Amino acid sequence: MAGIIVKPRSRIFHGHDWVYTSEVHKTFGKPEPGEVISVKDFKDRKLGTAIYNPESQIIARRFSRRTQELNHDFFIRRFERALALRNSMSFDDDVYRLTWSESDGLPGVIIDRYGDHLVLQTLTLAMDQRKDLITQALVQIFSPKSIIERNDSPIRKAEGLPLEKGLLYGEAPGIFQVTVQGIAFAVDPLDGHKTGLYLDQFDNYQAVGDLAKGRRVLDCFCNEAGFALHCARSGAQSVQAIDSSETALDCAQKNASNNQLDIEFTNANVFDFLKTTDSETPPYDLIILDPPSFTRNRKSVKDAMRGYKEIHLRALKLLDKDGILATFCCSHHVNRQMFLDTICDAAVDAKSSLRLLSSHSQRQDHPVLPLIPESEYLKGFIFQKMAAW
Ligand code: SAH
C-alpha cells in the first residue's frame, strides 16, 4: 500500500484523524488521488489507513487505526454500527442523521434518513469515487424506496469535486411528510434546503418551545419554521416568522396550515427587519436567531462576527423585560467562546444584562468527537434579558 510519513508533532499524534499537506514529511509508493493509503510515523510505525486527496489541504483522513480496504464489507459494517447507535437513541418516524462523517468512521459521508428515503452526501474524493459501493450497501441494509444524492454543498470544491444532485436509486419521492415530535413537516429531499430538514435542531425546537407559552415570539431565519411551529403549539401569545427565501416560506406556510397552527410569516431580510422595527415598548418576549453560516472560510470570520453582533444588538433592543433570546451559530469557523463573546459585546452595547438559561448543540445523531473539534459545529444559548435591578 502506498502512503505518507507524517511529520512529528502533527495533529494525528494528538488524536485527530486528519493530515494537512504541511504535515507530510514524505510520500511513498506514488498514491493516486482517492486511493486508500497507509499512514506512518517517522520511525516507520503504522498509524492506520486513510483516504488520500492531494488536491485538498487535508491531504489524508484516517478512517481506521488498522490496515483496511474500502470494500463492500467495510461499508456494511460501518452502516450497521451507525444504525445501532441511532436505534439506541429512538427517533420518531426513523428521521435522523444516519452517518455523520468522521464521527461514524466515514470521512465525508453524510446520510440523512427520512424513513424509507435516504439522502447521501459524499464530500471527499475517495468516498465520491465509491458512491456505487455505498449505494449497494445501503440498499442491502435498508431496502429504501429512494436514495437521493445531495452533493451540491460548496464544501465539495475544496476536494476538487463538482456540485451535483439527483436520484441514485429507486423512484424520486417528490415532496412528502414526516411527523417529528408530534409536528408534521414537509420534506423536499431533492430541492429543499440542505437535505430537506435541519435535523440538528430538533431538540432545540423543543427546548425553545417549552419556554414560549404566553409569549410574543419572533423566529428569525425561520426556514421551515421548526422553532415557530413548536412555539405556536406550546401556546405562545403570537408567533411571527421571517425568512428571505420565498420557497422556504411557502414550505413553512404549508407546515403551519397542516398542523393548524397560527403563524404570521414575513418575507424580509432579517437585518433590515430588525433595524426598521421600532415601537415604544419592545414588541417581543422571545426572539430566535438561527442564521445561516456567515462565513465559509477563516478569512471572513471578522466580518461574520460583525454580522452576529449586529443581529444580537438589534434583537436585544426589541426584547421586553425578562424576554428570552434563543440564539444559534452553525459556522464551523466560529467556536463556542467566540460566539459567546460576541453576544456579550452586543449585550454591553445594548446596556442589557443576560442570564444564561441553557447551552445547546447539535442533536445526538450528529455525534461530536472531542478529539476532532470540527465534528461540532452547532452552538446555541438560551438567555433571559434581565430586568433592571
Ligand atoms: N431555523 C431554521 C434554519 C435556518 S437556516 C430551521 O430550523 O429550519 C437559515 C435560513 O435563513 C434559510 O432559510 C435562509 O433562507 C434564511 N436567510 C438567509 N439570509 C437571510 C437574511 N438576511 N434574512 C432573512 N433570512 C435569511
CSV table of N, CA and C and ligand atoms in Angstrom, one decimal, residues 193 197-198 201 205 219-227 242-245 248 268-271 288 290-292 294, ligand 1:
chain,number,residue,atom,x,y,z
A,193,HIS,N,-33.8,23.0,1.3
A,193,HIS,CA,-32.5,23.4,1.9
A,193,HIS,C,-31.8,22.2,2.5
A,197,LEU,N,-34.6,18.8,5.9
A,197,LEU,CA,-34.9,19.4,7.2
A,197,LEU,C,-33.6,19.7,7.9
A,198,TYR,N,-33.6,20.6,8.9
A,198,TYR,CA,-32.4,20.8,9.7
A,198,TYR,C,-32.6,19.9,10.9
A,201,GLN,N,-31.4,20.5,14.7
A,201,GLN,CA,-32.1,21.5,15.5
A,201,GLN,C,-33.3,20.9,16.3
A,205,TYR,N,-35.7,22.9,19.0
A,205,TYR,CA,-37.1,23.4,18.8
A,205,TYR,C,-37.9,23.1,20.1
A,219,ASP,N,-39.4,34.5,15.2
A,219,ASP,CA,-38.5,33.5,14.7
A,219,ASP,C,-37.8,34.0,13.5
A,220,CYS,N,-36.5,34.4,13.7
A,220,CYS,CA,-35.7,35.0,12.6
A,220,CYS,C,-35.0,33.9,11.9
A,221,PHE,N,-34.9,34.0,10.5
A,221,PHE,CA,-34.3,33.0,9.7
A,221,PHE,C,-35.1,31.6,9.9
A,222,CYS,N,-36.4,31.7,9.7
A,222,CYS,CA,-37.2,30.6,10.1
A,222,CYS,C,-37.1,29.3,9.3
A,223,ASN,N,-36.7,29.5,8.0
A,223,ASN,CA,-36.7,28.4,7.0
A,223,ASN,C,-38.1,27.6,7.1
A,224,GLU,N,-38.1,26.3,7.5
A,224,GLU,CA,-39.3,25.6,7.5
A,224,GLU,C,-40.1,25.8,8.8
A,225,ALA,N,-39.7,26.8,9.6
A,225,ALA,CA,-40.4,27.3,10.8
A,225,ALA,C,-40.4,26.3,12.0
A,226,GLY,N,-39.4,25.5,12.1
A,226,GLY,CA,-39.4,24.5,13.2
A,226,GLY,C,-39.6,25.2,14.5
A,227,PHE,N,-38.8,26.2,14.8
A,227,PHE,CA,-39.0,26.9,16.1
A,227,PHE,C,-40.4,27.5,16.2
A,242,ILE,N,-39.7,35.0,10.1
A,242,ILE,CA,-39.2,35.8,9.0
A,242,ILE,C,-38.1,34.9,8.2
A,243,ASP,N,-38.2,35.0,6.9
A,243,ASP,CA,-37.1,34.4,6.1
A,243,ASP,C,-37.1,35.2,4.8
A,244,SER,N,-35.9,35.2,4.1
A,244,SER,CA,-35.8,35.9,2.9
A,244,SER,C,-36.0,35.0,1.7
A,245,SER,N,-36.3,33.7,1.9
A,245,SER,CA,-36.5,32.8,0.8
A,245,SER,C,-37.9,32.5,0.6
A,248,ALA,N,-38.7,28.8,1.0
A,248,ALA,CA,-38.7,28.3,2.4
A,248,ALA,C,-40.0,28.8,3.1
A,268,ALA,N,-38.6,38.9,4.5
A,268,ALA,CA,-37.8,40.1,4.6
A,268,ALA,C,-36.3,39.6,4.9
A,269,ASN,N,-35.5,40.6,4.7
A,269,ASN,CA,-34.1,40.4,5.2
A,269,ASN,C,-34.1,40.7,6.7
A,270,VAL,N,-33.6,39.8,7.5
A,270,VAL,CA,-33.7,39.9,8.9
A,270,VAL,C,-32.9,41.2,9.4
A,271,PHE,N,-31.8,41.5,8.8
A,271,PHE,CA,-31.0,42.7,9.2
A,271,PHE,C,-31.9,43.9,9.0
A,288,ILE,N,-35.8,34.3,18.4
A,288,ILE,CA,-35.0,33.2,18.0
A,288,ILE,C,-34.1,33.7,16.8
A,290,ASP,N,-31.4,32.1,14.2
A,290,ASP,CA,-30.8,30.9,13.7
A,290,ASP,C,-30.3,31.2,12.3
A,291,PRO,N,-29.3,32.1,12.1
A,291,PRO,CA,-29.0,32.5,10.7
A,291,PRO,C,-28.2,31.4,10.0
A,292,PRO,N,-28.0,31.5,8.7
A,292,PRO,CA,-27.1,30.6,8.0
A,292,PRO,C,-25.7,31.0,8.5
A,294,PHE,N,-22.4,32.7,8.5
A,294,PHE,CA,-22.0,34.0,7.8
A,294,PHE,C,-20.6,33.9,7.3
B,1,SAH,N1,-34.1,27.9,11.8
B,1,SAH,C1,-34.2,27.1,10.6
B,1,SAH,C2,-32.8,27.1,9.9
B,1,SAH,C3,-32.3,28.4,9.4
B,1,SAH,S1,-31.3,28.2,8.0
B,1,SAH,C4,-34.6,25.7,10.9
B,1,SAH,O1,-34.5,25.3,12.0
B,1,SAH,O2,-35.1,25.1,9.9
B,1,SAH,C5,-31.1,29.8,7.5
B,1,SAH,C6,-32.3,30.4,6.8
B,1,SAH,O3,-32.1,31.8,6.8
B,1,SAH,C7,-32.6,30.0,5.4
B,1,SAH,O4,-34.0,29.6,5.4
B,1,SAH,C8,-32.4,31.2,4.5
B,1,SAH,O5,-33.4,31.3,3.5
B,1,SAH,C9,-32.6,32.3,5.5
B,1,SAH,N2,-31.8,33.6,5.3
B,1,SAH,C10,-30.5,33.7,4.9
B,1,SAH,N3,-30.1,35.0,5.0
B,1,SAH,C11,-31.2,35.7,5.4
B,1,SAH,C12,-31.5,37.1,5.6
B,1,SAH,N4,-30.5,38.0,5.5
B,1,SAH,N5,-32.7,37.5,6.1
B,1,SAH,C13,-33.7,36.5,6.2
B,1,SAH,N6,-33.5,35.2,6.0
B,1,SAH,C14,-32.3,34.8,5.6
